């Protein structure tokens, strides 16, 4: 009596990991859902049903601002890294093989340094007595230090771009490597100048990579807590930081759970929407179907 | 024999002189001094073993590689510095290189959409698809087609903008025997109807003979012989050509007398007087090319005594290999002798050929 598994072929090798990921994903979610409808009495979570947390969440506009800000950071970072990363990824794909390894290591170096170290490095570079201001003053371009460099939306944008660029570049690079050079030659042969060969062949076929990059960077940037709060000044209050605060000092676990869930749903819907828009294109569909002939 | 081509030669379309191409420092040249003339409406085939430089020549004509030395001109105008998109030359790639994100229709329309003013785009695409019998497949994507169908689309895509010259790099090599034979006929037919000059690359001599007006046999980056198929077969310019065309036995020997298109050559199976390449001199080493059809069975005890070592049944006939004086001779027969049997062979020397030993 052998078990009759659906005909998954080798795909069933992925089952254990899928199970683990599924459980690891669903269990905390379930916990959040349950906590969000509990009550808190004398700094203790009481298992009695209450809609108080959700009511507070829906009636307090500042929470919606926080969620909106997270979505905005995510979208902005996805856009900026997409624009900045696309040419980098293409250049990477065209490097001689011997240089590719070096280039990838250089690209990933910022990630090895750890977030806190990086943030303090940015403070040193961008601060009132920082490197950038010192250079600008020495050259005589400015008389007083530029304040806008640190603790401003500009700072947040810059650092989010910097932190997330490697992920975007990696994602696009992989799909740029998969574009058959012979297709570009075919386009040229048929009369396309280099720029239109790019627009008509290379770009559509790298859209899956761009979609993967957008998906990853959007989620990473929207969920970022340290960078905005340590570098963004008054603009740096994030939903993540508030959730952290609610769970910790304020001990309002139901409200923290409700906010976390609302944020998660908003991010998920937005990320899936964005990525599937890109994946709907003909180029992306062609690449994704390639293995199915 | 070159006058034979010159008499009927059509106006010249493409002309290459002294082409040289070396990839990377220290490597042997992939193309080492090639002259090539392609006539209008001619079907020219580059034939040669793997790595002899066929693809490199096509890529230089298409504009994907620049020659280290030499010139290519089209209608007498040098193509140096002209990018691929501005050459009136299209390519059918060995891998087809169809755009996976475009339908068959859009693949074929690709070159037309790049032109500023195209009238009747749809009609022209349809006509190109019709020419390769793929009119019903316009809405499909390349991954939904068989290999043979993809090959046809690649041809339609390359002819739709009516290039002056079509380059085809082993377009049939990925297909099975039957499909290949079928598409050979269609390609030849298409070429006649369109009147476009084709430069076709293959390493299959049967294919080359079946399709071509002119065959260019290549060896290690050089041209060994340029001629019509019959001449290549019956009068190979050197031992490489004779050997590559296949089937023949090559017997070494020394020329004892030569002149008037004939030579006498002393070989292990005795002296033979036969048609020969020009320019042989007495005392020179040369080879005697013996085609299967030059040999026939005669009653044992007469002719050249030989013992049968192989008999390979090929349906209609049997290929027999027999050894005479240490030389393995191949011929075909309907009623083959047994392996081990001693037979008599007669040699029709008019069907033999004396040629140079290849460098
Ligand atoms: N891009 C390249 N870099 C280095 N060497 C190359 C390159 N392309 C071709 N070669 C070399 O040049 C020589 C000729 O190659 P080419 O592709 O022209 O041969 P071919 O006659 O088309 O062979 P095949 O029948 O196998 O396709 C070969 O020795 C090959 O290894
Ligand atoms: Mg080749």
XYZ file of C-alpha atoms in Angstrom, chain B:
359
model
C 37.874 23.827 -65.377
C 37.534 27.329 -63.924
C 36.455 28.525 -67.361
C 33.572 26.127 -67.054
C 32.160 28.271 -64.219
C 33.229 31.584 -65.702
C 31.253 30.966 -68.913
C 27.959 30.787 -67.086
C 28.867 33.077 -64.183
C 26.096 35.538 -63.263
C 26.866 39.148 -62.221
C 28.992 39.358 -59.106
C 27.156 40.191 -55.871
C 29.704 39.753 -53.118
C 33.421 39.546 -53.389
C 35.922 38.798 -50.635
C 39.670 39.117 -51.049
C 42.436 37.926 -48.756
C 40.263 37.468 -45.662
C 42.211 36.675 -42.504
C 40.811 36.272 -39.002
C 42.606 35.127 -35.883
C 40.845 34.866 -32.529
C 43.164 35.747 -29.683
C 46.916 36.089 -29.686
C 49.009 33.055 -30.565
C 46.049 31.067 -31.916
C 46.150 29.555 -35.375
C 44.138 31.702 -37.784
C 40.494 30.599 -38.074
C 40.472 32.019 -41.602
C 43.840 32.236 -43.341
C 43.536 34.118 -46.611
C 40.233 33.430 -48.328
C 38.997 34.743 -51.669
C 35.326 34.268 -52.363
C 33.025 35.378 -55.182
C 29.277 35.049 -54.812
C 27.212 35.523 -57.941
C 23.670 36.921 -57.984
C 21.011 34.237 -57.477
C 23.695 31.602 -56.902
C 23.502 28.891 -54.268
C 27.010 28.700 -52.849
C 27.949 26.220 -50.142
C 30.897 26.379 -47.788
C 31.792 22.778 -47.060
C 34.435 21.588 -44.651
C 35.163 19.781 -41.406
C 34.371 21.220 -37.993
C 36.538 24.179 -37.062
C 37.720 25.004 -40.590
C 36.389 28.571 -40.430
C 32.992 28.388 -42.148
C 31.033 30.189 -39.451
C 33.787 32.775 -39.118
C 33.442 33.649 -42.806
C 29.670 34.024 -42.495
C 30.095 36.218 -39.426
C 32.491 38.483 -41.276
C 30.041 38.788 -44.177
C 27.154 39.528 -41.778
C 29.249 42.089 -39.915
C 29.581 40.388 -36.530
C 33.343 39.976 -36.822
C 35.871 42.286 -38.400
C 38.554 40.727 -40.565
C 42.172 41.217 -39.468
C 43.048 41.641 -43.125
C 41.280 41.556 -46.455
C 38.174 43.178 -47.870
C 34.569 42.257 -48.474
C 32.556 44.223 -50.966
C 28.944 44.035 -51.985
C 28.058 45.382 -55.431
C 31.613 46.638 -55.510
C 31.158 48.758 -52.360
C 33.467 47.839 -49.452
C 31.574 46.775 -46.319
C 34.305 47.784 -43.893
C 32.817 49.617 -40.917
C 29.226 48.977 -41.963
C 27.349 47.551 -38.938
C 25.235 44.388 -39.345
C 21.951 46.317 -39.315
C 22.964 48.312 -42.387
C 24.044 45.350 -44.525
C 21.506 43.956 -47.014
C 22.388 40.523 -45.706
C 20.318 38.352 -43.375
C 21.261 35.235 -41.492
C 19.525 31.988 -40.601
C 21.366 31.018 -37.446
C 22.269 27.448 -36.647
C 20.374 27.783 -33.357
C 17.517 29.630 -35.163
C 17.710 32.386 -32.514
C 13.966 33.057 -32.676
C 12.781 35.689 -30.196
C 11.086 33.693 -27.436
C 8.872 36.581 -26.320
C 7.381 37.215 -29.746
C 4.841 35.213 -31.712
C 5.787 33.640 -35.014
C 4.087 36.556 -36.762
C 5.992 39.150 -34.728
C 9.272 37.295 -35.202
C 8.807 37.497 -38.949
C 7.585 41.096 -38.771
C 10.638 42.127 -36.698
C 12.730 43.534 -39.534
C 9.752 45.252 -41.194
C 8.744 47.023 -37.986
C 12.198 48.592 -37.848
C 11.740 50.222 -41.231
C 10.226 53.687 -41.189
C 7.705 53.270 -43.957
C 6.370 49.826 -44.646
C 3.278 49.309 -46.682
C 1.287 46.129 -46.313
C 3.286 44.729 -43.411
C 0.706 42.067 -42.705
C 0.611 40.916 -46.312
C 4.374 40.666 -46.520
C 4.650 38.665 -43.308
C 1.889 36.343 -44.510
C 3.655 35.841 -47.815
C 6.944 34.994 -46.114
C 5.162 32.521 -43.843
C 3.354 31.069 -46.833
C 6.645 30.520 -48.611
C 7.774 28.217 -45.800
C 4.310 26.662 -45.292
C 3.862 28.179 -41.847
C 0.922 30.482 -42.541
C -1.263 28.774 -39.931
C 1.215 29.227 -37.097
C 1.358 33.020 -36.822
C -0.107 33.203 -33.328
C 2.139 30.534 -31.806
C 5.226 31.222 -29.742
C 8.549 29.632 -30.753
C 8.529 27.197 -27.830
C 5.273 25.773 -29.176
C 6.927 24.691 -32.453
C 8.919 21.634 -33.502
C 12.540 21.999 -34.596
C 11.631 21.861 -38.274
C 8.913 24.464 -37.821
C 11.280 26.769 -35.936
C 13.768 26.413 -38.753
C 11.119 27.478 -41.269
C 10.201 30.502 -39.193
C 13.872 31.451 -39.024
C 13.993 31.312 -42.825
C 10.784 33.343 -43.171
C 12.129 35.953 -40.752
C 15.347 36.240 -42.738
C 13.720 36.591 -46.184
C 10.784 38.877 -45.384
C 12.764 42.096 -45.886
C 14.141 40.754 -49.178
C 17.892 40.800 -48.481
C 20.340 40.651 -51.352
C 22.123 37.752 -49.738
C 20.955 35.090 -47.288
C 23.488 33.363 -45.054
C 22.523 29.976 -43.647
C 24.740 28.385 -41.008
C 24.034 24.648 -40.886
C 20.312 25.347 -40.687
C 19.345 21.685 -40.984
C 21.933 20.042 -38.780
C 19.625 19.702 -35.775
C 16.951 17.852 -37.725
C 16.434 14.173 -38.389
C 17.288 12.650 -41.761
C 13.825 12.696 -43.259
C 13.038 16.241 -42.188
C 16.408 17.317 -43.492
C 15.885 15.774 -46.909
C 12.432 17.367 -47.062
C 13.635 20.836 -46.094
C 16.599 20.619 -48.470
C 14.170 20.354 -51.350
C 12.103 23.233 -49.980
C 15.115 25.475 -49.431
C 16.401 24.893 -52.930
C 12.952 25.518 -54.336
C 12.570 28.694 -52.281
C 15.941 29.986 -53.410
C 14.970 29.516 -57.051
C 11.642 31.263 -56.576
C 13.050 34.217 -54.621
C 16.133 34.633 -56.758
C 18.153 35.586 -53.657
C 21.785 34.497 -53.461
C 22.346 31.924 -50.692
C 25.579 31.188 -48.893
C 25.029 27.918 -47.117
C 27.291 26.286 -44.564
C 27.403 22.557 -43.967
C 29.818 19.762 -43.253
C 27.631 17.230 -45.005
C 28.883 16.729 -48.566
C 25.680 15.058 -49.753
C 23.734 18.128 -48.669
C 26.251 20.401 -50.360
C 26.014 18.460 -53.631
C 22.238 18.280 -53.561
C 21.741 22.028 -53.121
C 24.604 23.951 -54.617
C 25.540 25.675 -57.821
C 29.009 26.220 -56.394
C 30.748 24.302 -53.611
C 33.663 25.834 -51.708
C 35.621 23.126 -49.921
C 37.560 24.462 -46.943
C 40.481 23.053 -45.010
C 42.018 24.701 -41.934
C 40.965 28.241 -42.769
C 41.831 28.023 -46.462
C 39.898 27.192 -49.568
C 40.933 23.849 -51.013
C 38.691 24.042 -54.073
C 35.865 26.136 -55.523
C 33.820 24.443 -58.238
C 30.466 22.987 -59.181
C 29.565 19.697 -57.431
C 30.402 17.478 -60.427
C 33.877 18.915 -60.738
C 34.489 18.620 -57.008
C 33.489 14.983 -57.201
C 35.265 13.908 -60.363
C 38.264 16.238 -60.327
C 39.197 16.933 -56.692
C 41.908 19.596 -56.489
C 43.864 17.708 -53.855
C 43.840 14.656 -51.604
C 41.997 16.579 -48.823
C 39.040 17.279 -51.106
C 39.003 13.714 -52.453
C 39.131 12.317 -48.939
C 36.549 14.700 -47.462
C 34.031 13.976 -50.209
C 34.297 10.396 -49.071
C 33.854 6.949 -50.541
C 37.064 6.949 -52.555
C 40.259 5.042 -52.022
C 43.401 7.187 -52.134
C 46.566 5.400 -53.248
C 49.956 7.111 -52.958
C 52.366 6.970 -55.836
C 54.991 8.716 -57.938
C 54.155 10.490 -61.186
C 56.139 9.047 -64.067
C 54.738 11.242 -66.834
C 52.213 14.074 -66.979
C 50.644 16.370 -69.552
C 47.474 17.152 -71.524
C 45.273 16.682 -68.495
C 46.556 13.170 -67.813
C 49.244 11.562 -65.703
C 50.850 8.165 -65.298
C 51.387 7.215 -61.708
C 53.254 4.231 -60.238
C 51.389 2.808 -57.235
C 51.325 -0.324 -55.060
C 48.633 -1.778 -57.332
C 50.673 -1.088 -60.443
C 51.076 1.773 -62.908
C 47.907 3.661 -63.872
C 47.390 6.249 -66.588
C 44.399 8.468 -65.731
C 42.967 12.002 -65.949
C 44.889 14.343 -63.641
C 45.001 17.842 -62.186
C 46.969 20.456 -64.073
C 50.574 21.136 -63.239
C 51.816 17.747 -62.072
C 55.419 16.958 -62.986
C 57.237 13.664 -63.462
C 58.915 12.485 -60.282
C 56.380 14.235 -58.013
C 54.513 12.362 -55.242
C 50.761 12.322 -55.886
C 47.646 10.275 -55.142
C 45.441 8.149 -57.315
C 41.767 8.669 -56.398
C 39.729 5.525 -57.026
C 35.967 6.044 -56.820
C 33.777 2.996 -56.055
C 32.267 3.174 -59.549
C 35.722 2.765 -61.133
C 35.915 -0.801 -59.799
C 33.994 -3.840 -60.990
C 34.065 -7.561 -60.283
C 35.613 -9.800 -62.937
C 36.016 -13.608 -62.901
C 38.546 -14.720 -60.311
C 41.964 -15.208 -61.858
C 41.573 -12.236 -64.164
C 42.093 -8.578 -63.237
C 43.599 -7.466 -59.982
C 43.516 -10.214 -57.329
C 41.996 -9.006 -54.020
C 40.574 -10.589 -50.896
C 37.272 -9.430 -49.410
C 37.517 -8.067 -45.840
C 34.152 -6.352 -45.337
C 30.723 -6.414 -46.905
C 28.254 -3.836 -45.611
C 24.660 -4.325 -46.682
C 23.065 -0.988 -47.625
C 19.722 -2.115 -48.970
C 19.811 -1.616 -52.712
C 23.475 -2.545 -52.897
C 26.315 -3.797 -50.743
C 29.520 -1.866 -50.119
C 32.470 -4.217 -50.374
C 35.984 -3.597 -49.133
C 38.717 -5.769 -50.606
C 42.486 -5.633 -50.107
C 44.839 -5.808 -53.081
C 48.609 -5.410 -52.550
C 47.932 -3.983 -49.092
C 45.556 -1.336 -50.479
C 41.941 -1.340 -49.251
C 39.610 -0.749 -52.212
C 35.894 0.014 -51.842
C 33.222 -0.681 -54.417
C 29.522 -1.478 -54.633
C 27.920 -4.621 -55.973
C 24.464 -6.161 -56.202
C 25.637 -9.746 -55.762
C 28.429 -9.304 -53.247
C 31.138 -11.917 -52.667
C 31.623 -13.556 -49.259
C 34.038 -12.133 -46.715
C 37.385 -13.984 -47.054
C 36.802 -14.837 -50.704
C 39.462 -14.023 -53.295
C 38.107 -12.019 -56.220
C 39.290 -10.333 -59.374
C 38.811 -6.566 -59.816
C 38.951 -4.478 -62.924
C 39.846 -0.805 -62.713
C 38.277 1.704 -65.133
C 41.116 4.206 -65.246
C 39.010 6.845 -66.996
C 36.973 7.063 -63.821
C 40.063 7.511 -61.672
C 41.840 10.797 -61.040
C 45.392 11.714 -60.181
C 45.667 14.658 -57.826
C 48.029 16.533 -55.503
C 48.786 15.630 -51.947
C 47.186 18.301 -49.743
C 49.524 20.545 -47.786
